[in-house]
Amino acid sequence: MFLGVAGIIYYSWLLIVLFIAFILGYEGNKAISIPGIVVGIIFLLLAVYTWSFSYLQKGGDKILLKLPYRSKVKIDQMTLHANWHNFQIYQLKSDYQNYSILMMSRKKNKQ
């Protein structure tokens, strides 16, 4: 997940699509609302696209950030801002912009 102004705008638009799906689903006069289902499927596709194509790639001395609405960005500096259980908030600095991202990690069982 990415945070900050760009993240708020992106996730707001994503949630607007979800709310429109609910409105179309509940305001219809039939038991099954086809427009609500179609907009719900569009929301699911956008959510899967966001989940699949947003990543932070660490390799050697370079770090690449890929956001769903942008091409890959080379990150110059990455600092840990906060840490709580399995969640970490990182502050990323590139040539043109600063990003805040929320990373969720799983603890692997060591046997």
PDB file of N, CA and C in Angstrom:
ATOM      1  N   MET A   1       0.840  -1.174   0.000  1.00  0.00           N
ATOM      2  CA  MET A   1       0.000   0.000   0.000  1.00  0.00           C
ATOM      3  C   MET A   1       0.878   1.226   0.000  1.00  0.00           C
ATOM      4  N   PHE A   2       0.470   2.198  -0.710  1.00  0.00           N
ATOM      5  CA  PHE A   2       1.216   3.439  -0.684  1.00  0.00           C
ATOM      6  C   PHE A   2       0.344   4.500  -0.041  1.00  0.00           C
ATOM      7  N   LEU A   3       0.983   5.397   0.667  1.00  0.00           N
ATOM      8  CA  LEU A   3       0.272   6.394   1.441  1.00  0.00           C
ATOM      9  C   LEU A   3       0.584   7.766   0.878  1.00  0.00           C
ATOM     10  N   GLY A   4       0.186   8.782   1.564  1.00  0.00           N
ATOM     11  CA  GLY A   4       0.438  10.141   1.127  1.00  0.00           C
ATOM     12  C   GLY A   4      -0.698  10.664   0.275  1.00  0.00           C
ATOM     13  N   VAL A   5      -0.490  11.825  -0.322  1.00  0.00           N
ATOM     14  CA  VAL A   5      -1.530  12.483  -1.098  1.00  0.00           C
ATOM     15  C   VAL A   5      -1.947  11.639  -2.301  1.00  0.00           C
ATOM     16  N   ALA A   6      -0.986  11.118  -3.042  1.00  0.00           N
ATOM     17  CA  ALA A   6      -1.312  10.304  -4.218  1.00  0.00           C
ATOM     18  C   ALA A   6      -2.043   9.033  -3.817  1.00  0.00           C
ATOM     19  N   GLY A   7      -1.659   8.429  -2.712  1.00  0.00           N
ATOM     20  CA  GLY A   7      -2.327   7.227  -2.239  1.00  0.00           C
ATOM     21  C   GLY A   7      -3.746   7.497  -1.799  1.00  0.00           C
ATOM     22  N   ILE A   8      -3.970   8.602  -1.112  1.00  0.00           N
ATOM     23  CA  ILE A   8      -5.326   8.960  -0.679  1.00  0.00           C
ATOM     24  C   ILE A   8      -6.227   9.178  -1.881  1.00  0.00           C
ATOM     25  N   ILE A   9      -5.732   9.875  -2.882  1.00  0.00           N
ATOM     26  CA  ILE A   9      -6.535  10.119  -4.089  1.00  0.00           C
ATOM     27  C   ILE A   9      -6.832   8.808  -4.801  1.00  0.00           C
ATOM     28  N   TYR A  10      -5.837   7.951  -4.960  1.00  0.00           N
ATOM     29  CA  TYR A  10      -6.036   6.693  -5.688  1.00  0.00           C
ATOM     30  C   TYR A  10      -7.023   5.795  -4.965  1.00  0.00           C
ATOM     31  N   TYR A  11      -6.832   5.602  -3.649  1.00  0.00           N
ATOM     32  CA  TYR A  11      -7.725   4.722  -2.907  1.00  0.00           C
ATOM     33  C   TYR A  11      -9.112   5.326  -2.751  1.00  0.00           C
ATOM     34  N   SER A  12      -9.227   6.654  -2.752  1.00  0.00           N
ATOM     35  CA  SER A  12     -10.549   7.279  -2.718  1.00  0.00           C
ATOM     36  C   SER A  12     -11.333   6.940  -3.977  1.00  0.00           C
ATOM     37  N   TRP A  13     -10.685   7.020  -5.127  1.00  0.00           N
ATOM     38  CA  TRP A  13     -11.368   6.664  -6.370  1.00  0.00           C
ATOM     39  C   TRP A  13     -11.725   5.181  -6.402  1.00  0.00           C
ATOM     40  N   LEU A  14     -10.860   4.353  -5.866  1.00  0.00           N
ATOM     41  CA  LEU A  14     -11.149   2.922  -5.813  1.00  0.00           C
ATOM     42  C   LEU A  14     -12.356   2.643  -4.918  1.00  0.00           C
ATOM     43  N   LEU A  15     -12.435   3.320  -3.775  1.00  0.00           N
ATOM     44  CA  LEU A  15     -13.578   3.139  -2.884  1.00  0.00           C
ATOM     45  C   LEU A  15     -14.857   3.738  -3.443  1.00  0.00           C
ATOM     46  N   ILE A  16     -14.747   4.799  -4.241  1.00  0.00           N
ATOM     47  CA  ILE A  16     -15.931   5.360  -4.891  1.00  0.00           C
ATOM     48  C   ILE A  16     -16.553   4.328  -5.822  1.00  0.00           C
ATOM     49  N   VAL A  17     -15.735   3.578  -6.533  1.00  0.00           N
ATOM     50  CA  VAL A  17     -16.258   2.518  -7.409  1.00  0.00           C
ATOM     51  C   VAL A  17     -16.990   1.468  -6.579  1.00  0.00           C
ATOM     52  N   LEU A  18     -16.434   1.113  -5.413  1.00  0.00           N
ATOM     53  CA  LEU A  18     -17.102   0.147  -4.538  1.00  0.00           C
ATOM     54  C   LEU A  18     -18.435   0.682  -4.034  1.00  0.00           C
ATOM     55  N   PHE A  19     -18.479   1.930  -3.600  1.00  0.00           N
ATOM     56  CA  PHE A  19     -19.721   2.510  -3.105  1.00  0.00           C
ATOM     57  C   PHE A  19     -20.769   2.615  -4.209  1.00  0.00           C
ATOM     58  N   ILE A  20     -20.352   2.923  -5.418  1.00  0.00           N
ATOM     59  CA  ILE A  20     -21.305   2.959  -6.545  1.00  0.00           C
ATOM     60  C   ILE A  20     -21.882   1.571  -6.788  1.00  0.00           C
ATOM     61  N   ALA A  21     -21.055   0.542  -6.653  1.00  0.00           N
ATOM     62  CA  ALA A  21     -21.555  -0.833  -6.810  1.00  0.00           C
ATOM     63  C   ALA A  21     -22.609  -1.143  -5.752  1.00  0.00           C
ATOM     64  N   PHE A  22     -22.357  -0.744  -4.496  1.00  0.00           N
ATOM     65  CA  PHE A  22     -23.348  -0.966  -3.444  1.00  0.00           C
ATOM     66  C   PHE A  22     -24.631  -0.186  -3.698  1.00  0.00           C
ATOM     67  N   ILE A  23     -24.503   1.067  -4.111  1.00  0.00           N
ATOM     68  CA  ILE A  23     -25.683   1.887  -4.382  1.00  0.00           C
ATOM     69  C   ILE A  23     -26.505   1.274  -5.499  1.00  0.00           C
ATOM     70  N   LEU A  24     -25.858   0.879  -6.585  1.00  0.00           N
ATOM     71  CA  LEU A  24     -26.595   0.261  -7.684  1.00  0.00           C
ATOM     72  C   LEU A  24     -27.217  -1.064  -7.267  1.00  0.00           C
ATOM     73  N   GLY A  25     -26.537  -1.788  -6.397  1.00  0.00           N
ATOM     74  CA  GLY A  25     -27.069  -3.067  -5.933  1.00  0.00           C
ATOM     75  C   GLY A  25     -28.286  -2.913  -5.044  1.00  0.00           C
ATOM     76  N   TYR A  26     -28.283  -1.918  -4.168  1.00  0.00           N
ATOM     77  CA  TYR A  26     -29.390  -1.743  -3.230  1.00  0.00           C
ATOM     78  C   TYR A  26     -30.541  -0.911  -3.783  1.00  0.00           C
ATOM     79  N   GLU A  27     -30.297  -0.056  -4.746  1.00  0.00           N
ATOM     80  CA  GLU A  27     -31.344   0.814  -5.267  1.00  0.00           C
ATOM     81  C   GLU A  27     -32.153   0.177  -6.394  1.00  0.00           C
ATOM     82  N   GLY A  28     -31.714  -0.946  -6.876  1.00  0.00           N
ATOM     83  CA  GLY A  28     -32.464  -1.614  -7.945  1.00  0.00           C
ATOM     84  C   GLY A  28     -33.757  -2.209  -7.419  1.00  0.00           C
ATOM     85  N   ASN A  29     -34.731  -2.389  -8.320  1.00  0.00           N
ATOM     86  CA  ASN A  29     -36.017  -2.938  -7.903  1.00  0.00           C
ATOM     87  C   ASN A  29     -36.111  -4.439  -8.171  1.00  0.00           C
ATOM     88  N   LYS A  30     -35.029  -5.048  -8.594  1.00  0.00           N
ATOM     89  CA  LYS A  30     -34.994  -6.486  -8.833  1.00  0.00           C
ATOM     90  C   LYS A  30     -34.147  -7.160  -7.756  1.00  0.00           C
ATOM     91  N   ALA A  31     -34.296  -8.463  -7.648  1.00  0.00           N
ATOM     92  CA  ALA A  31     -33.533  -9.209  -6.645  1.00  0.00           C
ATOM     93  C   ALA A  31     -32.038  -9.184  -6.946  1.00  0.00           C
ATOM     94  N   ILE A  32     -31.675  -9.262  -8.216  1.00  0.00           N
ATOM     95  CA  ILE A  32     -30.272  -9.230  -8.630  1.00  0.00           C
ATOM     96  C   ILE A  32     -30.083  -8.027  -9.545  1.00  0.00           C
ATOM     97  N   SER A  33     -29.187  -7.139  -9.147  1.00  0.00           N
ATOM     98  CA  SER A  33     -28.926  -5.928  -9.920  1.00  0.00           C
ATOM     99  C   SER A  33     -27.706  -6.159 -10.806  1.00  0.00           C
ATOM    100  N   ILE A  34     -27.943  -6.282 -12.094  1.00  0.00           N
ATOM    101  CA  ILE A  34     -26.846  -6.512 -13.052  1.00  0.00           C
ATOM    102  C   ILE A  34     -25.855  -5.346 -13.060  1.00  0.00           C
ATOM    103  N   PRO A  35     -26.317  -4.064 -13.089  1.00  0.00           N
ATOM    104  CA  PRO A  35     -25.325  -2.973 -13.044  1.00  0.00           C
ATOM    105  C   PRO A  35     -24.483  -2.981 -11.771  1.00  0.00           C
ATOM    106  N   GLY A  36     -25.076  -3.331 -10.633  1.00  0.00           N
ATOM    107  CA  GLY A  36     -24.315  -3.416  -9.388  1.00  0.00           C
ATOM    108  C   GLY A  36     -23.259  -4.508  -9.446  1.00  0.00           C
ATOM    109  N   ILE A  37     -23.611  -5.645 -10.048  1.00  0.00           N
ATOM    110  CA  ILE A  37     -22.664  -6.748 -10.190  1.00  0.00           C
ATOM    111  C   ILE A  37     -21.523  -6.361 -11.123  1.00  0.00           C
ATOM    112  N   VAL A  38     -21.846  -5.689 -12.219  1.00  0.00           N
ATOM    113  CA  VAL A  38     -20.819  -5.275 -13.193  1.00  0.00           C
ATOM    114  C   VAL A  38     -19.842  -4.286 -12.556  1.00  0.00           C
ATOM    115  N   VAL A  39     -20.368  -3.287 -11.845  1.00  0.00           N
ATOM    116  CA  VAL A  39     -19.484  -2.310 -11.199  1.00  0.00           C
ATOM    117  C   VAL A  39     -18.694  -2.976 -10.071  1.00  0.00           C
ATOM    118  N   GLY A  40     -19.283  -3.940  -9.372  1.00  0.00           N
ATOM    119  CA  GLY A  40     -18.562  -4.694  -8.348  1.00  0.00           C
ATOM    120  C   GLY A  40     -17.414  -5.490  -8.937  1.00  0.00           C
ATOM    121  N   ILE A  41     -17.642  -6.085 -10.100  1.00  0.00           N
ATOM    122  CA  ILE A  41     -16.573  -6.824 -10.782  1.00  0.00           C
ATOM    123  C   ILE A  41     -15.463  -5.879 -11.221  1.00  0.00           C
ATOM    124  N   ILE A  42     -15.840  -4.684 -11.683  1.00  0.00           N
ATOM    125  CA  ILE A  42     -14.836  -3.680 -12.052  1.00  0.00           C
ATOM    126  C   ILE A  42     -14.001  -3.308 -10.832  1.00  0.00           C
ATOM    127  N   PHE A  43     -14.659  -3.133  -9.663  1.00  0.00           N
ATOM    128  CA  PHE A  43     -13.919  -2.843  -8.441  1.00  0.00           C
ATOM    129  C   PHE A  43     -12.953  -3.974  -8.108  1.00  0.00           C
ATOM    130  N   LEU A  44     -13.414  -5.211  -8.196  1.00  0.00           N
ATOM    131  CA  LEU A  44     -12.539  -6.349  -7.888  1.00  0.00           C
ATOM    132  C   LEU A  44     -11.341  -6.403  -8.831  1.00  0.00           C
ATOM    133  N   LEU A  45     -11.576  -6.136 -10.116  1.00  0.00           N
ATOM    134  CA  LEU A  45     -10.466  -6.126 -11.080  1.00  0.00           C
ATOM    135  C   LEU A  45      -9.457  -5.028 -10.742  1.00  0.00           C
ATOM    136  N   LEU A  46      -9.958  -3.835 -10.386  1.00  0.00           N
ATOM    137  CA  LEU A  46      -9.053  -2.740 -10.012  1.00  0.00           C
ATOM    138  C   LEU A  46      -8.285  -3.063  -8.730  1.00  0.00           C
ATOM    139  N   ALA A  47      -8.956  -3.691  -7.763  1.00  0.00           N
ATOM    140  CA  ALA A  47      -8.283  -4.046  -6.511  1.00  0.00           C
ATOM    141  C   ALA A  47      -7.214  -5.110  -6.744  1.00  0.00           C
ATOM    142  N   VAL A  48      -7.513  -6.114  -7.569  1.00  0.00           N
ATOM    143  CA  VAL A  48      -6.527  -7.161  -7.879  1.00  0.00           C
ATOM    144  C   VAL A  48      -5.364  -6.568  -8.658  1.00  0.00           C
ATOM    145  N   TYR A  49      -5.659  -5.675  -9.600  1.00  0.00           N
ATOM    146  CA  TYR A  49      -4.601  -5.006 -10.357  1.00  0.00           C
ATOM    147  C   TYR A  49      -3.690  -4.208  -9.426  1.00  0.00           C
ATOM    148  N   THR A  50      -4.291  -3.466  -8.489  1.00  0.00           N
ATOM    149  CA  THR A  50      -3.508  -2.678  -7.536  1.00  0.00           C
ATOM    150  C   THR A  50      -2.646  -3.580  -6.666  1.00  0.00           C
ATOM    151  N   TRP A  51      -3.230  -4.665  -6.161  1.00  0.00           N
ATOM    152  CA  TRP A  51      -2.499  -5.597  -5.290  1.00  0.00           C
ATOM    153  C   TRP A  51      -1.365  -6.297  -6.044  1.00  0.00           C
ATOM    154  N   SER A  52      -1.611  -6.647  -7.312  1.00  0.00           N
ATOM    155  CA  SER A  52      -0.630  -7.416  -8.077  1.00  0.00           C
ATOM    156  C   SER A  52       0.504  -6.570  -8.639  1.00  0.00           C
ATOM    157  N   PHE A  53       0.211  -5.345  -9.019  1.00  0.00           N
ATOM    158  CA  PHE A  53       1.199  -4.551  -9.738  1.00  0.00           C
ATOM    159  C   PHE A  53       1.771  -3.403  -8.924  1.00  0.00           C
ATOM    160  N   SER A  54       1.637  -3.443  -7.613  1.00  0.00           N
ATOM    161  CA  SER A  54       2.309  -2.497  -6.729  1.00  0.00           C
ATOM    162  C   SER A  54       3.358  -3.285  -5.956  1.00  0.00           C
ATOM    163  N   TYR A  55       4.595  -2.902  -6.097  1.00  0.00           N
ATOM    164  CA  TYR A  55       5.640  -3.639  -5.389  1.00  0.00           C
ATOM    165  C   TYR A  55       6.861  -2.767  -5.174  1.00  0.00           C
ATOM    166  N   LEU A  56       7.681  -3.214  -4.253  1.00  0.00           N
ATOM    167  CA  LEU A  56       8.964  -2.608  -3.952  1.00  0.00           C
ATOM    168  C   LEU A  56       9.999  -3.690  -4.176  1.00  0.00           C
ATOM    169  N   GLN A  57      10.914  -3.470  -5.108  1.00  0.00           N
ATOM    170  CA  GLN A  57      11.890  -4.483  -5.488  1.00  0.00           C
ATOM    171  C   GLN A  57      13.269  -4.039  -5.029  1.00  0.00           C
ATOM    172  N   LYS A  58      13.853  -4.850  -4.153  1.00  0.00           N
ATOM    173  CA  LYS A  58      15.202  -4.563  -3.658  1.00  0.00           C
ATOM    174  C   LYS A  58      16.168  -5.503  -4.359  1.00  0.00           C
ATOM    175  N   GLY A  59      17.170  -4.941  -4.983  1.00  0.00           N
ATOM    176  CA  GLY A  59      18.158  -5.764  -5.660  1.00  0.00           C
ATOM    177  C   GLY A  59      19.516  -5.099  -5.614  1.00  0.00           C
ATOM    178  N   GLY A  60      20.411  -5.637  -4.820  1.00  0.00           N
ATOM    179  CA  GLY A  60      21.758  -5.078  -4.745  1.00  0.00           C
ATOM    180  C   GLY A  60      21.757  -3.681  -4.161  1.00  0.00           C
ATOM    181  N   ASP A  61      22.226  -2.726  -4.941  1.00  0.00           N
ATOM    182  CA  ASP A  61      22.321  -1.352  -4.458  1.00  0.00           C
ATOM    183  C   ASP A  61      21.176  -0.470  -4.948  1.00  0.00           C
ATOM    184  N   LYS A  62      20.243  -1.026  -5.716  1.00  0.00           N
ATOM    185  CA  LYS A  62      19.145  -0.192  -6.204  1.00  0.00           C
ATOM    186  C   LYS A  62      17.800  -0.736  -5.728  1.00  0.00           C
ATOM    187  N   ILE A  63      16.879   0.196  -5.510  1.00  0.00           N
ATOM    188  CA  ILE A  63      15.533  -0.128  -5.075  1.00  0.00           C
ATOM    189  C   ILE A  63      14.565   0.470  -6.090  1.00  0.00           C
ATOM    190  N   LEU A  64      13.626  -0.342  -6.567  1.00  0.00           N
ATOM    191  CA  LEU A  64      12.632   0.113  -7.523  1.00  0.00           C
ATOM    192  C   LEU A  64      11.248   0.046  -6.898  1.00  0.00           C
ATOM    193  N   LEU A  65      10.456   1.090  -7.115  1.00  0.00           N
ATOM    194  CA  LEU A  65       9.083   1.154  -6.638  1.00  0.00           C
ATOM    195  C   LEU A  65       8.153   1.190  -7.842  1.00  0.00           C
ATOM    196  N   LYS A  66       7.168   0.307  -7.855  1.00  0.00           N
ATOM    197  CA  LYS A  66       6.174   0.281  -8.936  1.00  0.00           C
ATOM    198  C   LYS A  66       4.813   0.545  -8.326  1.00  0.00           C
ATOM    199  N   LEU A  67       4.152   1.579  -8.791  1.00  0.00           N
ATOM    200  CA  LEU A  67       2.805   1.925  -8.370  1.00  0.00           C
ATOM    201  C   LEU A  67       1.840   1.646  -9.514  1.00  0.00           C
ATOM    202  N   PRO A  68       0.558   1.416  -9.229  1.00  0.00           N
ATOM    203  CA  PRO A  68      -0.378   1.023 -10.290  1.00  0.00           C
ATOM    204  C   PRO A  68      -0.603   2.097 -11.353  1.00  0.00           C
ATOM    205  N   TYR A  69      -0.376   3.336 -11.041  1.00  0.00           N
ATOM    206  CA  TYR A  69      -0.627   4.410 -12.000  1.00  0.00           C
ATOM    207  C   TYR A  69       0.654   5.024 -12.556  1.00  0.00           C
ATOM    208  N   ARG A  70       1.796   4.458 -12.260  1.00  0.00           N
ATOM    209  CA  ARG A  70       3.082   4.989 -12.709  1.00  0.00           C
ATOM    210  C   ARG A  70       3.992   3.891 -13.185  1.00  0.00           C
ATOM    211  N   SER A  71       5.029   4.285 -13.907  1.00  0.00           N
ATOM    212  CA  SER A  71       6.071   3.323 -14.273  1.00  0.00           C
ATOM    213  C   SER A  71       7.022   3.172 -13.085  1.00  0.00           C
ATOM    214  N   LYS A  72       8.005   2.316 -13.212  1.00  0.00           N
ATOM    215  CA  LYS A  72       8.943   2.069 -12.122  1.00  0.00           C
ATOM    216  C   LYS A  72       9.726   3.337 -11.797  1.00  0.00           C
ATOM    217  N   VAL A  73       9.949   3.545 -10.503  1.00  0.00           N
ATOM    218  CA  VAL A  73      10.679   4.705 -10.029  1.00  0.00           C
ATOM    219  C   VAL A  73      11.884   4.205  -9.237  1.00  0.00           C
ATOM    220  N   LYS A  74      13.051   4.752  -9.530  1.00  0.00           N
ATOM    221  CA  LYS A  74      14.254   4.393  -8.779  1.00  0.00           C
ATOM    222  C   LYS A  74      14.268   5.180  -7.480  1.00  0.00           C
ATOM    223  N   ILE A  75      14.435   4.449  -6.374  1.00  0.00           N
ATOM    224  CA  ILE A  75      14.425   5.056  -5.049  1.00  0.00           C
ATOM    225  C   ILE A  75      15.862   5.300  -4.611  1.00  0.00           C
ATOM    226  N   ASP A  76      16.136   6.532  -4.169  1.00  0.00           N
ATOM    227  CA  ASP A  76      17.475   6.886  -3.718  1.00  0.00           C
ATOM    228  C   ASP A  76      17.701   6.541  -2.256  1.00  0.00           C
ATOM    229  N   GLN A  77      16.683   6.770  -1.417  1.00  0.00           N
ATOM    230  CA  GLN A  77      16.846   6.563   0.015  1.00  0.00           C
ATOM    231  C   GLN A  77      15.578   5.935   0.580  1.00  0.00           C
ATOM    232  N   MET A  78      15.746   4.936   1.463  1.00  0.00           N
ATOM    233  CA  MET A  78      14.615   4.251   2.094  1.00  0.00           C
ATOM    234  C   MET A  78      14.867   4.204   3.596  1.00  0.00           C
ATOM    235  N   THR A  79      13.964   4.832   4.366  1.00  0.00           N
ATOM    236  CA  THR A  79      14.116   4.837   5.820  1.00  0.00           C
ATOM    237  C   THR A  79      12.846   4.302   6.470  1.00  0.00           C
ATOM    238  N   LEU A  80      13.025   3.534   7.531  1.00  0.00           N
ATOM    239  CA  LEU A  80      11.909   2.992   8.294  1.00  0.00           C
ATOM    240  C   LEU A  80      11.358   4.096   9.185  1.00  0.00           C
ATOM    241  N   HIS A  81      10.075   4.406   9.011  1.00  0.00           N
ATOM    242  CA  HIS A  81       9.440   5.487   9.761  1.00  0.00           C
ATOM    243  C   HIS A  81       8.745   4.962  11.018  1.00  0.00           C
ATOM    244  N   ALA A  82       8.034   3.828  10.902  1.00  0.00           N
ATOM    245  CA  ALA A  82       7.338   3.230  12.041  1.00  0.00           C
ATOM    246  C   ALA A  82       7.241   1.726  11.831  1.00  0.00           C
ATOM    247  N   ASN A  83       7.129   1.003  12.949  1.00  0.00           N
ATOM    248  CA  ASN A  83       7.055  -0.448  12.896  1.00  0.00           C
ATOM    249  C   ASN A  83       6.070  -0.900  13.966  1.00  0.00           C
ATOM    250  N   TRP A  84       5.094  -1.752  13.585  1.00  0.00           N
ATOM    251  CA  TRP A  84       4.134  -2.288  14.542  1.00  0.00           C
ATOM    252  C   TRP A  84       3.715  -3.675  14.091  1.00  0.00           C
ATOM    253  N   HIS A  85       3.983  -4.672  14.885  1.00  0.00           N
ATOM    254  CA  HIS A  85       3.693  -6.081  14.590  1.00  0.00           C
ATOM    255  C   HIS A  85       4.214  -6.440  13.198  1.00  0.00           C
ATOM    256  N   ASN A  86       3.323  -6.758  12.248  1.00  0.00           N
ATOM    257  CA  ASN A  86       3.740  -7.141  10.897  1.00  0.00           C
ATOM    258  C   ASN A  86       3.694  -5.978   9.908  1.00  0.00           C
ATOM    259  N   PHE A  87       3.486  -4.769  10.386  1.00  0.00           N
ATOM    260  CA  PHE A  87       3.351  -3.607   9.513  1.00  0.00           C
ATOM    261  C   PHE A  87       4.553  -2.684   9.679  1.00  0.00           C
ATOM    262  N   GLN A  88       5.070  -2.216   8.561  1.00  0.00           N
ATOM    263  CA  GLN A  88       6.163  -1.242   8.572  1.00  0.00           C
ATOM    264  C   GLN A  88       5.783  -0.090   7.646  1.00  0.00           C
ATOM    265  N   ILE A  89       6.052   1.125   8.093  1.00  0.00           N
ATOM    266  CA  ILE A  89       5.856   2.303   7.254  1.00  0.00           C
ATOM    267  C   ILE A  89       7.234   2.837   6.895  1.00  0.00           C
ATOM    268  N   TYR A  90       7.499   2.912   5.588  1.00  0.00           N
ATOM    269  CA  TYR A  90       8.777   3.389   5.083  1.00  0.00           C
ATOM    270  C   TYR A  90       8.593   4.730   4.399  1.00  0.00           C
ATOM    271  N   GLN A  91       9.591   5.588   4.534  1.00  0.00           N
ATOM    272  CA  GLN A  91       9.645   6.854   3.819  1.00  0.00           C
ATOM    273  C   GLN A  91      10.650   6.665   2.680  1.00  0.00           C
ATOM    274  N   LEU A  92      10.205   6.833   1.441  1.00  0.00           N
ATOM    275  CA  LEU A  92      11.052   6.642   0.272  1.00  0.00           C
ATOM    276  C   LEU A  92      11.301   7.991  -0.391  1.00  0.00           C
ATOM    277  N   LYS A  93      12.526   8.207  -0.810  1.00  0.00           N
ATOM    278  CA  LYS A  93      12.873   9.446  -1.501  1.00  0.00           C
ATOM    279  C   LYS A  93      13.457   9.109  -2.859  1.00  0.00           C
ATOM    280  N   SER A  94      12.872   9.695  -3.904  1.00  0.00           N
ATOM    281  CA  SER A  94      13.402   9.545  -5.253  1.00  0.00           C
ATOM    282  C   SER A  94      13.885  10.908  -5.727  1.00  0.00           C
ATOM    283  N   ASP A  95      14.243  11.002  -7.000  1.00  0.00           N
ATOM    284  CA  ASP A  95      14.750  12.259  -7.536  1.00  0.00           C
ATOM    285  C   ASP A  95      13.702  13.368  -7.478  1.00  0.00           C
ATOM    286  N   TYR A  96      12.435  13.027  -7.742  1.00  0.00           N
ATOM    287  CA  TYR A  96      11.411  14.045  -7.908  1.00  0.00           C
ATOM    288  C   TYR A  96      10.360  14.078  -6.808  1.00  0.00           C
ATOM    289  N   GLN A  97      10.178  12.980  -6.089  1.00  0.00           N
ATOM    290  CA  GLN A  97       9.062  12.917  -5.158  1.00  0.00           C
ATOM    291  C   GLN A  97       9.405  12.035  -3.958  1.00  0.00           C
ATOM    292  N   ASN A  98       8.710  12.279  -2.857  1.00  0.00           N
ATOM    293  CA  ASN A  98       8.829  11.438  -1.667  1.00  0.00           C
ATOM    294  C   ASN A  98       7.566  10.591  -1.558  1.00  0.00           C
ATOM    295  N   TYR A  99       7.709   9.361  -1.105  1.00  0.00           N
ATOM    296  CA  TYR A  99       6.601   8.434  -0.955  1.00  0.00           C
ATOM    297  C   TYR A  99       6.604   7.871   0.454  1.00  0.00           C
ATOM    298  N   SER A 100       5.438   7.558   0.946  1.00  0.00           N
ATOM    299  CA  SER A 100       5.288   6.786   2.170  1.00  0.00           C
ATOM    300  C   SER A 100       4.555   5.519   1.794  1.00  0.00           C
ATOM    301  N   ILE A 101       5.066   4.378   2.209  1.00  0.00           N
ATOM    302  CA  ILE A 101       4.411   3.117   1.876  1.00  0.00           C
ATOM    303  C   ILE A 101       4.224   2.301   3.147  1.00  0.00           C
ATOM    304  N   LEU A 102       3.152   1.521   3.153  1.00  0.00           N
ATOM    305  CA  LEU A 102       2.861   0.602   4.235  1.00  0.00           C
ATOM    306  C   LEU A 102       3.122  -0.790   3.724  1.00  0.00           C
ATOM    307  N   MET A 103       4.043  -1.486   4.374  1.00  0.00           N
ATOM    308  CA  MET A 103       4.374  -2.850   3.967  1.00  0.00           C
ATOM    309  C   MET A 103       3.845  -3.817   5.010  1.00  0.00           C
ATOM    310  N   MET A 104       3.220  -4.890   4.532  1.00  0.00           N
ATOM    311  CA  MET A 104       2.735  -5.949   5.407  1.00  0.00           C
ATOM    312  C   MET A 104       3.609  -7.163   5.173  1.00  0.00           C
ATOM    313  N   SER A 105       4.170  -7.702   6.235  1.00  0.00           N
ATOM    314  CA  SER A 105       5.041  -8.864   6.095  1.00  0.00           C
ATOM    315  C   SER A 105       4.535  -9.984   6.989  1.00  0.00           C
ATOM    316  N   ARG A 106       4.828 -11.186   6.572  1.00  0.00           N
ATOM    317  CA  ARG A 106       4.460 -12.363   7.358  1.00  0.00           C
ATOM    318  C   ARG A 106       5.706 -12.871   8.058  1.00  0.00           C
ATOM    319  N   LYS A 107       5.508 -13.293   9.284  1.00  0.00           N
ATOM    320  CA  LYS A 107       6.617 -13.934   9.978  1.00  0.00           C
ATOM    321  C   LYS A 107       6.583 -15.401   9.636  1.00  0.00           C
ATOM    322  N   LYS A 108       7.695 -15.890   9.134  1.00  0.00           N
ATOM    323  CA  LYS A 108       7.776 -17.291   8.754  1.00  0.00           C
ATOM    324  C   LYS A 108       8.163 -18.125   9.963  1.00  0.00           C
ATOM    325  N   ASN A 109       7.520 -19.267  10.082  1.00  0.00           N
ATOM    326  CA  ASN A 109       7.829 -20.175  11.178  1.00  0.00           C
ATOM    327  C   ASN A 109       9.158 -20.858  10.933  1.00  0.00           C
ATOM    328  N   LYS A 110      10.060 -20.722  11.875  1.00  0.00           N
ATOM    329  CA  LYS A 110      11.372 -21.369  11.747  1.00  0.00           C
ATOM    330  C   LYS A 110      11.306 -22.691  12.491  1.00  0.00           C
ATOM    331  N   GLN A 111      11.672 -23.744  11.790  1.00  0.00           N
ATOM    332  CA  GLN A 111      11.616 -25.085  12.402  1.00  0.00           C
ATOM    333  C   GLN A 111      12.992 -25.695  12.461  1.00  0.00           C
TER     334      GLN A 111
END
